[in-house]
PDB file of C-alpha atoms in Angstrom:
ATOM      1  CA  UNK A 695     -75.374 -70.170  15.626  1.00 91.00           C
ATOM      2  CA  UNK A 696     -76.614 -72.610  18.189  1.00 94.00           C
ATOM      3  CA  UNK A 697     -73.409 -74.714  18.339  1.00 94.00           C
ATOM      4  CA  UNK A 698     -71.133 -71.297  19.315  1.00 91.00           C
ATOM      5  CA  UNK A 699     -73.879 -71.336  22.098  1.00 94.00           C
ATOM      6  CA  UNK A 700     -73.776 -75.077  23.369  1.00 96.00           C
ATOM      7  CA  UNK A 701     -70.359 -75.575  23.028  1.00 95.00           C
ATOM      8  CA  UNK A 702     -70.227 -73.242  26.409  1.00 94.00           C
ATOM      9  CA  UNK A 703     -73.545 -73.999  27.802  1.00 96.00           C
ATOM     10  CA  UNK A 704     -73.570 -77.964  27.070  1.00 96.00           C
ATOM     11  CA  UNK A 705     -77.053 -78.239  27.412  1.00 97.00           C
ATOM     12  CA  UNK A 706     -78.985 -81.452  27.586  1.00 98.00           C
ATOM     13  CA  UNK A 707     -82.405 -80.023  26.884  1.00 98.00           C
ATOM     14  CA  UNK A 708     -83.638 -77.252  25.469  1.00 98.00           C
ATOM     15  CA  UNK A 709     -86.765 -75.437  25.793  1.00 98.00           C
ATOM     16  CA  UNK A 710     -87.748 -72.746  22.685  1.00 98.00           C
ATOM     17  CA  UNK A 711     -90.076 -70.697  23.034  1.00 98.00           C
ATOM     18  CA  UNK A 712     -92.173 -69.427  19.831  1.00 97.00           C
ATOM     19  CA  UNK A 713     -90.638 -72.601  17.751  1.00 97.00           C
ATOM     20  CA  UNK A 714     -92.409 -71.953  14.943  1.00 96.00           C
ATOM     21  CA  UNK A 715     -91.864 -75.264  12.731  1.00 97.00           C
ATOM     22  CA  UNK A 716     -88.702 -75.849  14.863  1.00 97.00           C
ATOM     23  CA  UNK A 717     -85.649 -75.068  12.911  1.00 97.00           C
ATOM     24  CA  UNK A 718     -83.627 -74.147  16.486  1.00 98.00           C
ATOM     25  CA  UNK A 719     -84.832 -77.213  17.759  1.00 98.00           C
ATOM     26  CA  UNK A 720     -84.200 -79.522  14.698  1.00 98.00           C
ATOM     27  CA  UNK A 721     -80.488 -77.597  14.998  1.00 97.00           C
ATOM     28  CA  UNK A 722     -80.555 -78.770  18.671  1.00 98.00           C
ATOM     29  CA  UNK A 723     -81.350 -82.702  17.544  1.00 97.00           C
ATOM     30  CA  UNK A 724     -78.709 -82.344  15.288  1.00 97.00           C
ATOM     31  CA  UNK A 725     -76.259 -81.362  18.075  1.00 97.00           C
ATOM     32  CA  UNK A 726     -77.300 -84.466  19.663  1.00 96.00           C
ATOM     33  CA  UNK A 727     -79.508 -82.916  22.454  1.00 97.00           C
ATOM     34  CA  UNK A 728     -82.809 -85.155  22.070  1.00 93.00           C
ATOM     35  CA  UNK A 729     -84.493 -83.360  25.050  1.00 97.00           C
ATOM     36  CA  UNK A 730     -86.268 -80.823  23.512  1.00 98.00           C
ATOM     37  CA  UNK A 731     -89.496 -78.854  23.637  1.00 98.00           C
ATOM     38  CA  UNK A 732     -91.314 -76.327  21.414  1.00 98.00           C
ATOM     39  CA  UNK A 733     -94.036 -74.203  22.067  1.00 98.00           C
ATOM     40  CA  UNK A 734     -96.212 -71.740  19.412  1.00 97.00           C
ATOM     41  CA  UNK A 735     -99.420 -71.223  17.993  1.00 94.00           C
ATOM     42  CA  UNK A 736    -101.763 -74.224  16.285  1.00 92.00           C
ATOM     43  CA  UNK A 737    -101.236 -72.181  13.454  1.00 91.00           C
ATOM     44  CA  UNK A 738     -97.771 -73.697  12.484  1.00 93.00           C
ATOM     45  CA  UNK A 739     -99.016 -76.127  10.137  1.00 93.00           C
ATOM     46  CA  UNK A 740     -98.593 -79.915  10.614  1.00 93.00           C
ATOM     47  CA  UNK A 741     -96.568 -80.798   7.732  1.00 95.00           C
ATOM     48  CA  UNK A 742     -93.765 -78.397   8.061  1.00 96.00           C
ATOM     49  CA  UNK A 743     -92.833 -78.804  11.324  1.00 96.00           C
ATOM     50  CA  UNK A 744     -89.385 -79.829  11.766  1.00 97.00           C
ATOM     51  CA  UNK A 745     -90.026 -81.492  14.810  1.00 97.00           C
ATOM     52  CA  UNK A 746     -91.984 -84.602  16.266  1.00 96.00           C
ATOM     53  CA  UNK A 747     -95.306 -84.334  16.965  1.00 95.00           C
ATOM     54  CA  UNK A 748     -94.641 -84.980  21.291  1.00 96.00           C
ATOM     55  CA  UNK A 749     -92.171 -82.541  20.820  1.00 98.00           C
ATOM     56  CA  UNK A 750     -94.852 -79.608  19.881  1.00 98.00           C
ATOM     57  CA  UNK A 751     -97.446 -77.731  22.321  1.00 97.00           C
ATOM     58  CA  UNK A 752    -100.169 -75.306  20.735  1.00 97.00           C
ATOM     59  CA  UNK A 753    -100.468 -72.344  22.814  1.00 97.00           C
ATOM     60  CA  UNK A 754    -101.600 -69.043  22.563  1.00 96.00           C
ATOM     61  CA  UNK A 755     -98.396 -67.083  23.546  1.00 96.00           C
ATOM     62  CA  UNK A 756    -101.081 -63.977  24.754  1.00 96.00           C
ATOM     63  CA  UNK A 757    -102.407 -66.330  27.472  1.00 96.00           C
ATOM     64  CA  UNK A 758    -100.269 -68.021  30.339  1.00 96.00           C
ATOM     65  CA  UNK A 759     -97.894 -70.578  29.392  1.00 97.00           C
ATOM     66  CA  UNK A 760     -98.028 -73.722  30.822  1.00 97.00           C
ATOM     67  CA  UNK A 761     -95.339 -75.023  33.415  1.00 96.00           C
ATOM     68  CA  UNK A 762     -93.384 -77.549  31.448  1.00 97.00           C
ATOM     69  CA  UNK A 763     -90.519 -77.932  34.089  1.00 97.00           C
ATOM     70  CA  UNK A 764     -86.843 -77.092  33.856  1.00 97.00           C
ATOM     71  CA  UNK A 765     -84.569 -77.498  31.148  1.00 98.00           C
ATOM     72  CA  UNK A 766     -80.952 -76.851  30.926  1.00 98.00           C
ATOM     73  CA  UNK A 767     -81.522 -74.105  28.423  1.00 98.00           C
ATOM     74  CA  UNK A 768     -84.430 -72.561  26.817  1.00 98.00           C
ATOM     75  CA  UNK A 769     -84.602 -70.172  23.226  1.00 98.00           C
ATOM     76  CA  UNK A 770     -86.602 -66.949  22.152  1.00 98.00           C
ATOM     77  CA  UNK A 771     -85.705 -65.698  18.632  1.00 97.00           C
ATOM     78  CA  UNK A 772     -87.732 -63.198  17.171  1.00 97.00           C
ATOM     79  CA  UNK A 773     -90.753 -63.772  18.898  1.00 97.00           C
ATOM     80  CA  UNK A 774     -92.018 -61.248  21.501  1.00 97.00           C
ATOM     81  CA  UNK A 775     -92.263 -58.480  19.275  1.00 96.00           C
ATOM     82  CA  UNK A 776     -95.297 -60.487  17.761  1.00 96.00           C
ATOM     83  CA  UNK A 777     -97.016 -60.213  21.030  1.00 96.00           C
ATOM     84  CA  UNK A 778     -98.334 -57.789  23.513  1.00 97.00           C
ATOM     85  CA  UNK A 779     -96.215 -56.024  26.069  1.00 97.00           C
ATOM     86  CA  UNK A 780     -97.933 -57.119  29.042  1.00 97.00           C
ATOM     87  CA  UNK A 781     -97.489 -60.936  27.717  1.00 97.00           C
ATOM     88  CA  UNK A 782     -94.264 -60.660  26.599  1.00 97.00           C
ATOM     89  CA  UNK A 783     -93.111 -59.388  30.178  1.00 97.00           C
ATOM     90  CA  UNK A 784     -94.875 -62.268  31.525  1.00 98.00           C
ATOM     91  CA  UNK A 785     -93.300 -64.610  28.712  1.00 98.00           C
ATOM     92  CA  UNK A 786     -89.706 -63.358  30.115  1.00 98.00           C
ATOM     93  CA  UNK A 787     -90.679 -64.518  33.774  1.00 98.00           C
ATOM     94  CA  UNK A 788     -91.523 -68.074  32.171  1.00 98.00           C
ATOM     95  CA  UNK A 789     -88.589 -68.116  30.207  1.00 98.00           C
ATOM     96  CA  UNK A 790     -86.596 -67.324  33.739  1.00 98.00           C
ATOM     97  CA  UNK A 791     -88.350 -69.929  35.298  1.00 98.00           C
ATOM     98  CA  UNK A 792     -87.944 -72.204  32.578  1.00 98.00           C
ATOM     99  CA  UNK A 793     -84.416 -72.414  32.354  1.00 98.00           C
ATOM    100  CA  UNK A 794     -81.068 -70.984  33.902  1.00 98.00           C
ATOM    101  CA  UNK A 795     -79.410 -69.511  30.802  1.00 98.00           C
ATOM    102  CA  UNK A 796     -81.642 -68.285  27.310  1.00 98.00           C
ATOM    103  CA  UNK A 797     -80.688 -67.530  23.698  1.00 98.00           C
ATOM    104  CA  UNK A 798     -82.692 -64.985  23.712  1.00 98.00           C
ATOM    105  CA  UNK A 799     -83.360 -61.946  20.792  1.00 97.00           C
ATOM    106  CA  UNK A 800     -86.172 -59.628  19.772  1.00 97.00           C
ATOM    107  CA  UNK A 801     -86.633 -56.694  17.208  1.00 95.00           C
ATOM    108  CA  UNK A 802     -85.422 -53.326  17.733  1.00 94.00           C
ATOM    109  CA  UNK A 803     -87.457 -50.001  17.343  1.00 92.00           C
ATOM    110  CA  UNK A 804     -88.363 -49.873  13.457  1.00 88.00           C
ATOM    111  CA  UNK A 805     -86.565 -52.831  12.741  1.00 87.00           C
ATOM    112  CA  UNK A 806     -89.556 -53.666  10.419  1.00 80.00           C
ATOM    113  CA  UNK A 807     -91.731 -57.519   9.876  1.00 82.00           C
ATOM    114  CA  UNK A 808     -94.716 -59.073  10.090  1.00 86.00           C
ATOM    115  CA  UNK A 809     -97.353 -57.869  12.652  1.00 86.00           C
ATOM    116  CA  UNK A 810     -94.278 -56.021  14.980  1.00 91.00           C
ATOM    117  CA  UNK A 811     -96.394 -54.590  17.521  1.00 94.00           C
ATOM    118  CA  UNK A 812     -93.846 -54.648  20.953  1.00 95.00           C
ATOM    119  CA  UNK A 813     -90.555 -53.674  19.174  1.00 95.00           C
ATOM    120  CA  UNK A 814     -88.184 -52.458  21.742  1.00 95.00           C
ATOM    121  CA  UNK A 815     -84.240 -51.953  22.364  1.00 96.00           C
ATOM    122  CA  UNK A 816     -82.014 -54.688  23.797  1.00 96.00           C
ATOM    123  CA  UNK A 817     -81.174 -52.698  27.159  1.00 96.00           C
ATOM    124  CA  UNK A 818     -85.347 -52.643  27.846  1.00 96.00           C
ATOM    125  CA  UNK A 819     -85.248 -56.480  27.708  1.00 97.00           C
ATOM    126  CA  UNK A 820     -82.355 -56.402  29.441  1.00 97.00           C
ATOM    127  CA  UNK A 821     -83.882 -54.929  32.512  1.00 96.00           C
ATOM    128  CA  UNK A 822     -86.932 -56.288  32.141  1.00 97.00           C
ATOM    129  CA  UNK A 823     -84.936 -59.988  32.718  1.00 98.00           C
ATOM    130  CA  UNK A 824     -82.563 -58.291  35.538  1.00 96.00           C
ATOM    131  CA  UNK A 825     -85.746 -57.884  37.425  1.00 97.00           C
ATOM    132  CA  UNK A 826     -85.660 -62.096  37.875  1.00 97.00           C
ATOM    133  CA  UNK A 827     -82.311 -61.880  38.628  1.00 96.00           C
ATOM    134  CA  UNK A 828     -80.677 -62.887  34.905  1.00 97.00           C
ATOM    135  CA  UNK A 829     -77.969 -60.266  33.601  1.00 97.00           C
ATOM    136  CA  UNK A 830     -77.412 -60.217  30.025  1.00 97.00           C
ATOM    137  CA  UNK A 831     -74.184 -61.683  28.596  1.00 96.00           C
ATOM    138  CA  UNK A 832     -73.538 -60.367  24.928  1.00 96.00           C
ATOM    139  CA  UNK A 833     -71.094 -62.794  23.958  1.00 94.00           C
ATOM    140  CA  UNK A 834     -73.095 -64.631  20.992  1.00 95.00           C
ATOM    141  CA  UNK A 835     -72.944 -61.296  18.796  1.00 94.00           C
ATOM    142  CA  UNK A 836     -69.170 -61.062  18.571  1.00 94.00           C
ATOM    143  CA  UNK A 837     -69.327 -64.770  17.488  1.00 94.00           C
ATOM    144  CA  UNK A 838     -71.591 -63.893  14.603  1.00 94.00           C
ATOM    145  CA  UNK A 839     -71.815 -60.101  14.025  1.00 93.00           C
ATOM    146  CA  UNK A 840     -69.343 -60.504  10.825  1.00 93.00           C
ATOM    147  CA  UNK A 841     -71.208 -63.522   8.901  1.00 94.00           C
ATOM    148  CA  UNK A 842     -73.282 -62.776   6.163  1.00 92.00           C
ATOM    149  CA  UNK A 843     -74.530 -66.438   5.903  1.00 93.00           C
ATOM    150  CA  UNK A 844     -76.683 -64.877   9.130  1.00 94.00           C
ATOM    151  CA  UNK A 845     -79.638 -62.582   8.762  1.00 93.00           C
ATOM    152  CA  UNK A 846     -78.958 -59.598  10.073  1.00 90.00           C
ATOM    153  CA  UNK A 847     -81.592 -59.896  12.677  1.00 93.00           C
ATOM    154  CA  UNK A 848     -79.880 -62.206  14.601  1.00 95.00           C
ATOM    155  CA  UNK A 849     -76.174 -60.786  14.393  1.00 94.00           C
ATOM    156  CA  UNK A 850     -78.023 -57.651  15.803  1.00 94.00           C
ATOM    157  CA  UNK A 851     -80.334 -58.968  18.570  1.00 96.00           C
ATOM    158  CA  UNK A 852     -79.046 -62.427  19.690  1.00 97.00           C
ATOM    159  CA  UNK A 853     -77.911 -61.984  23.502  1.00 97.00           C
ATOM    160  CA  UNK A 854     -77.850 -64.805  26.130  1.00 97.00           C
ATOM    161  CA  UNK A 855     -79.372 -63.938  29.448  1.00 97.00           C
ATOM    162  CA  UNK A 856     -78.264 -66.340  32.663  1.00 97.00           C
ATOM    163  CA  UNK A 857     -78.741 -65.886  36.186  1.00 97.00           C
ATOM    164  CA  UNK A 858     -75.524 -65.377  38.473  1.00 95.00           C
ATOM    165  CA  UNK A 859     -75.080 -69.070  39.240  1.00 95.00           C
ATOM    166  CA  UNK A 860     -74.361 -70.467  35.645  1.00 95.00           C
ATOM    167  CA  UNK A 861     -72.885 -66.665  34.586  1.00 94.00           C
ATOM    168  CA  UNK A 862     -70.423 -67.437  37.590  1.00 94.00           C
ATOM    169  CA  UNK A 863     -69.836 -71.302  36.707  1.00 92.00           C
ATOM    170  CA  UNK A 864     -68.726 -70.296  33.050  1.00 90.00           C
ATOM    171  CA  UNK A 865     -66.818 -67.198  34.267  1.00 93.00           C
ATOM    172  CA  UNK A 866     -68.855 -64.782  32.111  1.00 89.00           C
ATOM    173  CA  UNK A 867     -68.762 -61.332  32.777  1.00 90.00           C
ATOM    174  CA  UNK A 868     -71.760 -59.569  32.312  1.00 93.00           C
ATOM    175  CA  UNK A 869     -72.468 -56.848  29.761  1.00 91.00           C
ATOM    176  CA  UNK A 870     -73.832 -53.139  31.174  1.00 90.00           C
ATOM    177  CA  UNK A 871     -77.340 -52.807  30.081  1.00 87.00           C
ATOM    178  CA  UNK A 872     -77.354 -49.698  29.588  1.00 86.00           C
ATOM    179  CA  UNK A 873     -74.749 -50.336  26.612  1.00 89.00           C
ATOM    180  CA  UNK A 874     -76.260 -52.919  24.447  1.00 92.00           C
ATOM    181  CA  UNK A 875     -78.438 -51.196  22.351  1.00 92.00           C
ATOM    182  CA  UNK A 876     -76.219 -51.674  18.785  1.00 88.00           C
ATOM    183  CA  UNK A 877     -77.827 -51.367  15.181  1.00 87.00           C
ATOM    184  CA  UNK A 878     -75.800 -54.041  13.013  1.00 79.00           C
ATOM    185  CA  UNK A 879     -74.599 -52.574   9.483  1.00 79.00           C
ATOM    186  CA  UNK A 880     -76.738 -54.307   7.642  1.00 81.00           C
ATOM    187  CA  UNK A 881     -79.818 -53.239   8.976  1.00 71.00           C
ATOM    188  CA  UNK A 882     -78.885 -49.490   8.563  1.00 58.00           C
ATOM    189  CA  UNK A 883     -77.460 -49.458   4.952  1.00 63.00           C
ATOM    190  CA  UNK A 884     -80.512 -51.317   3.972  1.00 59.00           C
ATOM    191  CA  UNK A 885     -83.304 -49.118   5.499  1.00 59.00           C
ATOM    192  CA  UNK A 886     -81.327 -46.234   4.039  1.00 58.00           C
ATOM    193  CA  UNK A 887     -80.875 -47.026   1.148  1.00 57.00           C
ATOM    194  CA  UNK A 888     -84.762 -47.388   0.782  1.00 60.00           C
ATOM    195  CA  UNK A 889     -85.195 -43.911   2.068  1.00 52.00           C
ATOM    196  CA  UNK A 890     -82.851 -42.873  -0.314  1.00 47.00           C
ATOM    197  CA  UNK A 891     -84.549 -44.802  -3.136  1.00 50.00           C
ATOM    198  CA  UNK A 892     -87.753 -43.222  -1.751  1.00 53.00           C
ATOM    199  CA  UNK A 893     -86.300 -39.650  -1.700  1.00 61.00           C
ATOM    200  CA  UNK A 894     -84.796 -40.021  -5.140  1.00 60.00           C
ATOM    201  CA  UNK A 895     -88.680 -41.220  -6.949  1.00 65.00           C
ATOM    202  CA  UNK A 896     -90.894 -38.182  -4.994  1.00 70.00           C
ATOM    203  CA  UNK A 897     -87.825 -36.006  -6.634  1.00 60.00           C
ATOM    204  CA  UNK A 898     -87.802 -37.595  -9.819  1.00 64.00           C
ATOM    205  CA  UNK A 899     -92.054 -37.072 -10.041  1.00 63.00           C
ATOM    206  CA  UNK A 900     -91.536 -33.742  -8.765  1.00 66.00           C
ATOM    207  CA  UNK A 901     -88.845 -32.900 -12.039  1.00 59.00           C
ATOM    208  CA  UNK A 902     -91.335 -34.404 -14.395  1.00 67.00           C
ATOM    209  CA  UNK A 903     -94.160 -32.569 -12.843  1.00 67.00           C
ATOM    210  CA  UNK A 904     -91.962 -29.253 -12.994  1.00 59.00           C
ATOM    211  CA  UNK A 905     -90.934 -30.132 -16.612  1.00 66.00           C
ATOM    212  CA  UNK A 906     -94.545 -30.324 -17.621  1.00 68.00           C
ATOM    213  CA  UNK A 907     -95.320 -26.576 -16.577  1.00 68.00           C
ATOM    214  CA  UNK A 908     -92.480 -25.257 -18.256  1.00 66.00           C
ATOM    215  CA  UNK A 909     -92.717 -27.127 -21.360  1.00 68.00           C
ATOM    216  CA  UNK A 910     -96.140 -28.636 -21.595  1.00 61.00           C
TER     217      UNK A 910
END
């Protein structure tokens, strides 16, 4: 996923925010760009980090983030659903400061995981980074929407948002906001089909429990 992204952006650092043991950045290293930076709680232990030691900062992604300067890109995947509203606009202001162009994604409205308390649909981000002047480009879904190899997640949610310069330098065209809010195949066939599997066991105990009055 990250190479589809760099091979337009060409990045020489990268700045990811809610790293967790650093898999996009370890991807990044791999790529050859050796300026990189990831930020997330203490809690990510030690030993599992897939990144150096100077390369990780402990924070507490509720409180302000530290300034850290600019880098030539920066990445949020799956992260500020974890965390409040209020801090997760003020994350997005960071992340604009941060950087001119972000991978950015985060979990739709009952899109279900661990401790999702700020779900919310694309086109809410999407204005909610328009208000520091970056317009979302939806070009990294296309790229990806059709590979299984992906989680579904991120064929769903993955959008970059840039401000006008570096949208204008790589002759992007940006997406309406308004129009972004797509659920990916996956993600619907599978929560259906544990409704369904639901549906079909309270009328499977309700049989049994019909079959026992009639016939003891």
């Amino acid at each position: 996923m990250l190479k589809q992204v760099t091979d337009i952006l060409r990045p020489t650092s990268i700045v990811d925010l809610g790293t967790g043991v650093g898999s996009w950045l370890a991807a990044a290293k791999q790529l050859e760009i050796t300026n990189v930076r990831g930020l997330d709680g203490p809690w990510v232990p030690r030993e599992l980090r897939q990144i150096a030691e100077s390369e990780f900062l402990a924070v507490d992604l509720e409180k302000p983030l530290p300034d850290l300067g600019r880098f030539d890109m920066a990445i949020c995947a799956e992260v500020l659903e974890h965390i409040s509203e209020a801090a997760s606009v003020k994350a997005v202001k960071w992340l604009c400061q941060s950087a001119p162009a972000i991978l950015f994604s985060a979990a739709v409205p009952h899109q279900g995981g661990t401790n999702h308390i700020n779900e919310a649909w694309h086109s809410t981000w999407a204005h909610r980074f328009e208000v520091h002047g970056f317009k979302t480009y939806d070009i990294v879904r296309p790229m990806i929407w059709a590979d299984g190899r992906i989680p579904f997640w991120y064929r769903q949610n993955l959008l970059l948002m840039a401000n006008d310069e570096t949208g204008e330098k790589l002759g992007l065209g940006p997406a309406n906001p308004d129009y972004l809010d797509f659920i990916h195949p996956d993600s619907y066939l599978g929560r259906s089909n544990r409704v369904v599997h639901l549906e079909n066991k309270r009328l499977n105990g309700r049989l049994r429990a019909l079959r026992r009055r009639l016939f003891g």
